[in-house]
Coordinates of C-alpha atoms and ligand atoms in Angstrom, one line a residue:
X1 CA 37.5 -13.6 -8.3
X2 CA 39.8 -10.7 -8.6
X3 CA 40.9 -8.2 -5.5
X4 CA 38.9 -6.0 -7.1
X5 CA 35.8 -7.9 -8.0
X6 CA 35.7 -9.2 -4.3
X7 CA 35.6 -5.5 -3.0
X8 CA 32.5 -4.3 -5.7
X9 CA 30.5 -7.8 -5.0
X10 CA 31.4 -6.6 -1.4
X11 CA 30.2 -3.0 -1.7
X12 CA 27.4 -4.6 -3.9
X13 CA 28.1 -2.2 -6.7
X14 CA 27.1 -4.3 -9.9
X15 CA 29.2 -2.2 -12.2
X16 CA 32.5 -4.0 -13.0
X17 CA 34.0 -1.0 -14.6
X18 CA 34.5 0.8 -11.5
X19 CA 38.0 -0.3 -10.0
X20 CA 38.4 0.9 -6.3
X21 CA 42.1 2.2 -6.0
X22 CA 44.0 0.0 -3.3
X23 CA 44.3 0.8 0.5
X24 CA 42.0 4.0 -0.8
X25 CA 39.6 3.3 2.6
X26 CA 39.8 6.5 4.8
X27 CA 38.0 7.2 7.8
X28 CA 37.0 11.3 8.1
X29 CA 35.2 12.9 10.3
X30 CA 31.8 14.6 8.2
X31 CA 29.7 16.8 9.6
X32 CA 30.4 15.1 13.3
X33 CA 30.1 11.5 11.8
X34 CA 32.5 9.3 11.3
X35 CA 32.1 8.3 7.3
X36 CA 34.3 6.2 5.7
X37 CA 35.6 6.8 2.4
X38 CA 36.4 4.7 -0.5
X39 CA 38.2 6.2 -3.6
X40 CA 37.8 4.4 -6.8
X41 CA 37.4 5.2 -11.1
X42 CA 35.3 4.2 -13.7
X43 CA 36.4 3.4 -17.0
X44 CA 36.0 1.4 -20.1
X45 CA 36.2 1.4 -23.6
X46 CA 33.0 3.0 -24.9
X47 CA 31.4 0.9 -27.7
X48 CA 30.7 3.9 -29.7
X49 CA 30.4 8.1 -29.4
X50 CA 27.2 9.3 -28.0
X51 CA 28.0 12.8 -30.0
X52 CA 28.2 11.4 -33.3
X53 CA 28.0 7.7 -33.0
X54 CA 30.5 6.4 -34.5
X55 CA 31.8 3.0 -33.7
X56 CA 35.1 3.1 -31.5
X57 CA 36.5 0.0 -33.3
X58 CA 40.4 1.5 -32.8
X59 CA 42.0 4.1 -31.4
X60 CA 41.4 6.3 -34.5
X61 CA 37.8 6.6 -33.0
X62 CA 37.9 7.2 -29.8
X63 CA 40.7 7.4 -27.4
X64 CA 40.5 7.9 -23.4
X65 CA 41.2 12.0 -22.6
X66 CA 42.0 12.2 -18.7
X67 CA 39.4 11.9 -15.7
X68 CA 36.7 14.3 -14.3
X69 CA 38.1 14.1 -11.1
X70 CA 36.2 13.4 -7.2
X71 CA 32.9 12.9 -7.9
X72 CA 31.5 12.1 -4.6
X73 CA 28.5 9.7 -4.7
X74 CA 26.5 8.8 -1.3
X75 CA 26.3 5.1 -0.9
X76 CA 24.4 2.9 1.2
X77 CA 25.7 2.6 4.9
X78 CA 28.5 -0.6 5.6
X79 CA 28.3 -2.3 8.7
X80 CA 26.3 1.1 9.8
X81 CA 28.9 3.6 9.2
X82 CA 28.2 6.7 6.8
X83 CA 29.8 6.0 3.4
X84 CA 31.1 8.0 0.4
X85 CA 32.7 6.8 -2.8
X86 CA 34.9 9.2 -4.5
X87 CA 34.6 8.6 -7.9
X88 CA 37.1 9.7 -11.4
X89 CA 35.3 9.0 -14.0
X90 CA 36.9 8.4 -17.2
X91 CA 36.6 11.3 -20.2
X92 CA 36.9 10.5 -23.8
X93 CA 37.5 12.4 -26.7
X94 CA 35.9 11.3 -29.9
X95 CA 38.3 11.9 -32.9
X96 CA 35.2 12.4 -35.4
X97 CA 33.2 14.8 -33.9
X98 CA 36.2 16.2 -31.3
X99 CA 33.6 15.6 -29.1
X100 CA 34.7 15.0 -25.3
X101 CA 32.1 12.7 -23.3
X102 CA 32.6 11.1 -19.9
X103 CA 31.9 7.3 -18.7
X104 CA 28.7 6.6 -17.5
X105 CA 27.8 3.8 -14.7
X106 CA 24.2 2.2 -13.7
X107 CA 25.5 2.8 -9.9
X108 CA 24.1 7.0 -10.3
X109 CA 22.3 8.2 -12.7
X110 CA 23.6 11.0 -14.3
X111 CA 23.7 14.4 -12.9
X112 CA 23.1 13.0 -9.5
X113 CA 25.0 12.8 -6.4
X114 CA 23.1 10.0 -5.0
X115 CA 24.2 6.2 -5.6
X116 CA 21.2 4.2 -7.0
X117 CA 21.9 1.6 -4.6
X118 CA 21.0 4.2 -1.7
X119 CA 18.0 5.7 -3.6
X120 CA 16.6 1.8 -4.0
X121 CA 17.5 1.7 -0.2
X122 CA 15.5 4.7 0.3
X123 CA 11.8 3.0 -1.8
X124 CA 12.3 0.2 0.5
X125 CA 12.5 2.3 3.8
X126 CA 9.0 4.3 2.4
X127 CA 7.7 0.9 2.9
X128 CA 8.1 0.8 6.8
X129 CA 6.2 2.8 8.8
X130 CA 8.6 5.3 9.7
X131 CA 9.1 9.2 9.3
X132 CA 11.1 10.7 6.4
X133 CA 13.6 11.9 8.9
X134 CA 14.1 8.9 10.1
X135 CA 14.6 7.5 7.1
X136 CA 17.4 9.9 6.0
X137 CA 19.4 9.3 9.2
X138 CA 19.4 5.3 8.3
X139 CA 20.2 6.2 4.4
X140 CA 22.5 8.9 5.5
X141 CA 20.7 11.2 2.7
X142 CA 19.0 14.6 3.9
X143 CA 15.1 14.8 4.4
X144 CA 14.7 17.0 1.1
X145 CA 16.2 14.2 -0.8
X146 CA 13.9 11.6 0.5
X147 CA 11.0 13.5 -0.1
X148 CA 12.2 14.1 -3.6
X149 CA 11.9 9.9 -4.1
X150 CA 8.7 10.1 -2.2
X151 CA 8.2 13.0 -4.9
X152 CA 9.0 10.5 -7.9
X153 CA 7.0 7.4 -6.7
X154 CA 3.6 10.3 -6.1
X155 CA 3.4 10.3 -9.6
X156 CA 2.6 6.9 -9.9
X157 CA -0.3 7.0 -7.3
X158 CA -3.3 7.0 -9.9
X159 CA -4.5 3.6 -9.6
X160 CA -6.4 2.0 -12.8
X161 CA -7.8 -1.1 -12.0
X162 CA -9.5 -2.8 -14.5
X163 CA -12.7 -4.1 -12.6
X164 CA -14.8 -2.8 -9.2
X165 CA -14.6 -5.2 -6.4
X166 CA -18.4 -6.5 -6.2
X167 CA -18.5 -5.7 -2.8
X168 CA -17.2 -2.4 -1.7
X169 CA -17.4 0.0 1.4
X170 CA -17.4 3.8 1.3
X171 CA -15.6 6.2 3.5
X172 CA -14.0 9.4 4.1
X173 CA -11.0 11.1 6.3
X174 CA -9.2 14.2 6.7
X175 CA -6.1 13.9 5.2
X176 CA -4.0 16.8 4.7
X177 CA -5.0 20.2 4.7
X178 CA -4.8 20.5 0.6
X179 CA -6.7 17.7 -0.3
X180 CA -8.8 18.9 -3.3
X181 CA -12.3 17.8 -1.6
X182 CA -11.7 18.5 2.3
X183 CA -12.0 15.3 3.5
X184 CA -10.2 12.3 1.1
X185 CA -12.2 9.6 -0.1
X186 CA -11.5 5.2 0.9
X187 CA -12.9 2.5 -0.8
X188 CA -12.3 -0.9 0.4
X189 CA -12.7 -4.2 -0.6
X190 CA -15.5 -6.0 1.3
X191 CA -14.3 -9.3 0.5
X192 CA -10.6 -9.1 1.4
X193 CA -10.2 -5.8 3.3
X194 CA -8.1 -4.2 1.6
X195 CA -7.8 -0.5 -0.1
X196 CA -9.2 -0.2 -3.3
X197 CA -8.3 3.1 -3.7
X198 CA -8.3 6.6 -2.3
X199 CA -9.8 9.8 -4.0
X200 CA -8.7 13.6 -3.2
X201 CA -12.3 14.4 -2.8
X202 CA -16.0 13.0 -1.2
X203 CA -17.6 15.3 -3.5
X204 CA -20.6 14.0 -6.3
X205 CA -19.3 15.7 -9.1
X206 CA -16.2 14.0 -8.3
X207 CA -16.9 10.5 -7.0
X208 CA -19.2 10.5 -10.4
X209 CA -16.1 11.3 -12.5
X210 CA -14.1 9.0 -10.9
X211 CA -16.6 5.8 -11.2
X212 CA -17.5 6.3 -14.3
X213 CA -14.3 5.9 -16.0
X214 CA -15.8 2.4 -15.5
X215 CA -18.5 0.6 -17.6
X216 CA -21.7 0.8 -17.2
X217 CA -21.5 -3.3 -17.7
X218 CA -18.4 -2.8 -15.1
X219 CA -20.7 -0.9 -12.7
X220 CA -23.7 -3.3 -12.8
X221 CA -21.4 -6.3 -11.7
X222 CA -21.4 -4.3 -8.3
X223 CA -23.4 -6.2 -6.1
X224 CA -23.1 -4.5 -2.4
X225 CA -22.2 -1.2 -1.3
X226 CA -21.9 -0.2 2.0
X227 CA -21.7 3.1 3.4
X228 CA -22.7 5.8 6.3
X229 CA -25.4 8.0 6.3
X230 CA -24.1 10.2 4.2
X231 CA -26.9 11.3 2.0
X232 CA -24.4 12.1 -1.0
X233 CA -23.0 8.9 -1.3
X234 CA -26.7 7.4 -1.4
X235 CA -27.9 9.2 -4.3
X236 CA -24.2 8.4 -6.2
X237 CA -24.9 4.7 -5.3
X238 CA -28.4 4.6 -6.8
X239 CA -27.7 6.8 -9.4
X240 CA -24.4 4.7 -10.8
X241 CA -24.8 1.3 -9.3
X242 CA -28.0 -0.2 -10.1
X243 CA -27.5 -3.8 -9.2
X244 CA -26.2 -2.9 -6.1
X245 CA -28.0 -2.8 -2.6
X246 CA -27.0 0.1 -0.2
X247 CA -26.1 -0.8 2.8
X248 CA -25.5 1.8 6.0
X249 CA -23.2 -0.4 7.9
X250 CA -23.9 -1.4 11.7
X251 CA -21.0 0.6 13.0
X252 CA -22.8 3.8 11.3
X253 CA -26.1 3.1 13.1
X254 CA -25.3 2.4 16.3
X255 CA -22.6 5.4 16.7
X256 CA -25.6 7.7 16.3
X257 CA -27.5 6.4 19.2
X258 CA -24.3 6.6 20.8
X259 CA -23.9 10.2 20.6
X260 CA -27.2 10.7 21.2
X261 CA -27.3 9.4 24.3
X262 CA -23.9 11.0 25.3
X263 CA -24.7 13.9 24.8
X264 CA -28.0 13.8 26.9
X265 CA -25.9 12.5 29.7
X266 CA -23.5 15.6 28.8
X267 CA -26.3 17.9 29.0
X268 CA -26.9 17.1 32.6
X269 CA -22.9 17.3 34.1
X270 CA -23.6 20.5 35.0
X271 CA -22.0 21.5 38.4
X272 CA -24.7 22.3 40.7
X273 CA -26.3 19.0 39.5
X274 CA -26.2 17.1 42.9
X275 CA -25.0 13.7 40.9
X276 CA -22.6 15.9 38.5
X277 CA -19.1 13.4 39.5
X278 CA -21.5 10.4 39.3
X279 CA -22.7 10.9 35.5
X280 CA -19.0 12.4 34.8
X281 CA -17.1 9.2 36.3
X282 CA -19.7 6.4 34.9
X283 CA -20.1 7.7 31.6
X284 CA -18.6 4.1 30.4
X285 CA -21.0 1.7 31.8
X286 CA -24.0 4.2 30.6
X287 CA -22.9 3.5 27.3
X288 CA -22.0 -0.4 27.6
X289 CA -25.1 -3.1 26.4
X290 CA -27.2 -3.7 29.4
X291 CA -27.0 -7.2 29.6
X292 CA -22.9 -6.9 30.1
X293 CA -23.2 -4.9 33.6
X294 CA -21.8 -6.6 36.6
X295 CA -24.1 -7.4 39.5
X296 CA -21.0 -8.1 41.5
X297 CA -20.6 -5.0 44.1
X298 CA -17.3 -2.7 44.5
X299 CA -16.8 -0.2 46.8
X300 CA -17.5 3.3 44.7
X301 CA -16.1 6.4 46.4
X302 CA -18.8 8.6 44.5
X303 CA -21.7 6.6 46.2
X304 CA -19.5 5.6 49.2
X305 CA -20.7 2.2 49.8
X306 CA -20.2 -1.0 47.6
X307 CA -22.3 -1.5 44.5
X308 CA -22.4 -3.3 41.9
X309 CA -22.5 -1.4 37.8
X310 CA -26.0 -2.6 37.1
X311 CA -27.3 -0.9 40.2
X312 CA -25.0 2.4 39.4
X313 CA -26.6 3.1 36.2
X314 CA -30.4 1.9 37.2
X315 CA -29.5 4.8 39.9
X316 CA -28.3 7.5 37.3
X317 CA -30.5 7.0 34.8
X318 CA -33.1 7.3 37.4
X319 CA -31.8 10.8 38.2
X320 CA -33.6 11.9 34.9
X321 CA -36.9 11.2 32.7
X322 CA -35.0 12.2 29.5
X323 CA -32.3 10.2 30.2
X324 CA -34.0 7.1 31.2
X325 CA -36.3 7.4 28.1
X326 CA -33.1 8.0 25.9
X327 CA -31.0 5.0 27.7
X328 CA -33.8 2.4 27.1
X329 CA -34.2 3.5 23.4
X330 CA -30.8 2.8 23.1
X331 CA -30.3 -0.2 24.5
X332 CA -33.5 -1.2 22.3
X333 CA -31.3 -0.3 19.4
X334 CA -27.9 -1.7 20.3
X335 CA -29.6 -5.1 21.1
X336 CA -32.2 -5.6 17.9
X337 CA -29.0 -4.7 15.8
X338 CA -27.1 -7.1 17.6
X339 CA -30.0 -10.0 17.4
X340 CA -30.6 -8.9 14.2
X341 CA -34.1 -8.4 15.4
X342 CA -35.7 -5.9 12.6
X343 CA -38.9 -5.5 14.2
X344 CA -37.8 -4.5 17.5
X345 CA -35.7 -1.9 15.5
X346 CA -38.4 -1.0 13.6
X347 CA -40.9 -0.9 16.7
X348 CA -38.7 1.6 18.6
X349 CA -38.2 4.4 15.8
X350 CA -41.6 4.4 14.6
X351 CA -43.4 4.2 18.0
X352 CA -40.3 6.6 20.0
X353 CA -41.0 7.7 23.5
X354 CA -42.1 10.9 24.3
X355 CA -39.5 11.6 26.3
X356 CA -36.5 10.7 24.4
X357 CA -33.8 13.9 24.6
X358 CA -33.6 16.5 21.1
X359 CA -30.7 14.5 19.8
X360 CA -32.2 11.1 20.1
X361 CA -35.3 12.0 18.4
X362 CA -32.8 13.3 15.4
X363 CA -30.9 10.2 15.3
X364 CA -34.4 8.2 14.8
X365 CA -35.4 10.5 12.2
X366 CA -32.4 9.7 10.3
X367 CA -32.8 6.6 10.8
X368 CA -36.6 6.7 9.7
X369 CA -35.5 8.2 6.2
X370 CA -32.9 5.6 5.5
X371 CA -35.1 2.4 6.9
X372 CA -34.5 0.5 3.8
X373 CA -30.6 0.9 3.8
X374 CA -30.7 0.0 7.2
X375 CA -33.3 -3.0 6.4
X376 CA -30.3 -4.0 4.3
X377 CA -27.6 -4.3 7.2
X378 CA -30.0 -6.7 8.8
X379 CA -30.0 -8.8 5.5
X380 CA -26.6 -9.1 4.8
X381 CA -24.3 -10.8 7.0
X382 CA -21.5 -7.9 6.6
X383 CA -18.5 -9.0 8.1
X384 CA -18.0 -6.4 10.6
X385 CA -14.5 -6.2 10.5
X386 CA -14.2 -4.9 7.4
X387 CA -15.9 -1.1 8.8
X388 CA -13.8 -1.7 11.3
X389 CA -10.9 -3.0 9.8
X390 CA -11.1 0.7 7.4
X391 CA -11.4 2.5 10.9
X392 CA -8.6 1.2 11.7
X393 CA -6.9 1.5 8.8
X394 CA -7.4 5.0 8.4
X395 CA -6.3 5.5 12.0
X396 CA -3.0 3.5 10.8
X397 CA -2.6 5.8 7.6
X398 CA -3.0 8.9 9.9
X399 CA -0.4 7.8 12.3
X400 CA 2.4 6.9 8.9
X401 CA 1.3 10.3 7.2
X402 CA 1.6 12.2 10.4
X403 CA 2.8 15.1 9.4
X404 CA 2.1 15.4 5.4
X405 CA 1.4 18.7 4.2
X406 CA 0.7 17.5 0.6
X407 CA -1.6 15.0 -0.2
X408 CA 0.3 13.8 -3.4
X409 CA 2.6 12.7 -1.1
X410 CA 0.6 11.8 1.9
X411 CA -0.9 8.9 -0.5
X412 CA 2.1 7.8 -2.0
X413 CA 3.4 6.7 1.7
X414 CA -0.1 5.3 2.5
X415 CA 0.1 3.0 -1.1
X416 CA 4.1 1.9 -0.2
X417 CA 3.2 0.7 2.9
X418 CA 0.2 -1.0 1.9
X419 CA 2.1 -2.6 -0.6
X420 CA -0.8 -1.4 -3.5
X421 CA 2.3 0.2 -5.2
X422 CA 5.3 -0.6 -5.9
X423 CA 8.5 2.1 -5.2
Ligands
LIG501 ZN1 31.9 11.6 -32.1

């Protein structure tokens, strides 16, 4: 291996035409950073004239015609330290066409000032969660520049898959404050977890669009959809999958009877209610299943004696008939969906309380209407990690995208790191 092929397999520039000039590394101060500096030139003897082509087969063709002189190209840091290779490229001069050209390399493309080697780097970094800035400080590029790669690799974001997953679960999120439909659009695989894809907007006309770019043949392979209350969603479902049962996921269920009863418990932390800190503090175990209250008793500053949780909620909920009526229905609804008892479900929104709060009675009536999607949940045995898996997901893709304005980019990010695209 020659001095200078040891220094290029070194730098891990591929190129072999470049030769770097000897004892040409400099340290400089740039911009307050210490940046080493490696001067070096590019030439070759061109195979033919990109002008005219003519084949350069003696030096009647083509014949070398000076250098363009300092072309500074950013490169990937060594051993951490900012680095820039000053580059002469080699000019030409065709004697056919009296042409001039200069020597190209596959370590920048042309017109850029930006090695290829660091604009790889930079794909790779998307990858990580990290921020763009970040990511321009490692690469020693500026922000702009990485959002110009992030720019590129956006335009690859349209996913075409060629079949449905057979099992799929509908959702929705903000985003960023352009995307198309408000609120962007997740579908994830059931069976493995994962995205599917993402969609601009939650909106019919849309979603309708967007699924049937499938089959009709592809669309009745889809076995299972599940999904929250979200009436639009139902009618695309029925309307487009009709081998498919609907299913409103647990999570969805239960987080209405949740709110319900937090807000009835909200309703009555008012300050001249006598138990006001009490239904503040112990909002937690008024919420938690019944049978996971501790009888074991703790001193409680609010009550000012030891007690034990069971007997600090049977107190508050005591407090008030609209609560109590709301916290039993509850708990009847947490615990049939978690025995998967149906008719206990059933029993308690068709034959409610009288007084259950305004809000719980709404959350019943919701659930009244969609009884047969819910009937569903109770069928399947839905892995519940996968609604919660996309909750979490989304929360992930929120925390990575912090900060996207544009939702072309936004996604891009979300797909890089979710390795569903390749930079
Ligand atoms: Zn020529």
């Amino acid at each position: 291996m020659s001095n200078n092929d040891y220094i290029l397999n070194l730098l891990n520039f591929k190129d072999k035409n470049i030769y770097i000039l000897q004892n040409s590394i400099k340290n400089k101060t740039i911009k307050g950073k210490n940046t080493k500096i490696i001067e070096g030139f590019l030439s070759y003897k061109p195979k033919c004239c990109p002008c005219c082509g003519v084949i350069n087969e003696s030096s009647s063709d083509i014949i070398k015609w000076g250098f363009r002189k300092n072309c500074k190209i950013k490169i990937p840091k060594i051993s951490n330290c900012n680095s820039l290779l000053i580059l002469h490229k080699q000019r030409f001069y065709c004697k056919h066409c009296n042409n001039t050209f200069i020597a190209e390399t596959n370590l920048i493309d042309r017109n850029k000032n930006i090695s290829n080697n660091s604009e790889l780097q930079i794909r790779l970094e998307l990858m990580k969660k990290q921020s763009e800035k970040d990511i321009a400080e490692r690469v020693n590029v500026s922000v702009s520049k990485v959002d110009h790669v992030l720019n590129e690799i956006s335009k690859k974001t349209v996913l075409r898959h060629e079949h449905l997953p057979k099992q799929m679960n509908w959702d929705e999120f903000k985003a960023t404050n352009d995307t198309k439909g408000k609120m962007a659009f997740i579908i994830t695989d059931n069976k493995s977890g994962t995205i599917f894809d993402i969609q601009d907007s939650r909106k019919s006309i849309d979603l309708n669009k967007y699924f049937r770019r499938y089959s009709k043949n592809e669309r009745d392979k889809v076995r299972l959809i599940s999904t929250d209350f979200y009436t639009g969603y139902i009618h695309l479902a029925e309307k487009l999958f009709k081998n498919a049962d609907i299913v409103i996921d647990r999570f969805h269920i239960v987080i209405q009877a949740y709110n319900a009863l937090n807000t009835t418990r909200v309703k009555l932390c008012y300050k001249s209610n006598p138990n006001y800190n009490k239904l503040k503090t112990y909002w937690k175990l008024i919420v938690k299943n019944e049978n996971d209250l501790s009888d074991k008793k703790k001193y409680s500053k609010y009550f000012k004696k030891d007690i034990s949780q069971k007997e600090i909620v049977t107190y508050l909920i005591n407090t008030n008939k609209t609560l109590k009526a709301t916290y039993e229905c509850y708990q009847g609804i947490i615990n049939s969906i978690k025995n998967k008892d149906l008719n206990k479900f059933k029993n308690i929104i068709y034959h409610q309380d009288i007084n259950i709060s305004d809000k719980m009675q709404k959350a019943l009536k919701l659930y009244r209407k969609n009884i047969k999607y819910i009937e569903n949940s109770f069928k399947y045995i839905i892995n519940n990690g996968v609604v919660e898996g996309t909750n979490n997901l989304i929360k992930s893709i929120k925390r990575v995208a912090f900060g996207y304005r544009k939702y072309s980019h936004f996604i891009a990010r979300v797909f890089l790191i979710k390795g569903i695209i390749k930079g």
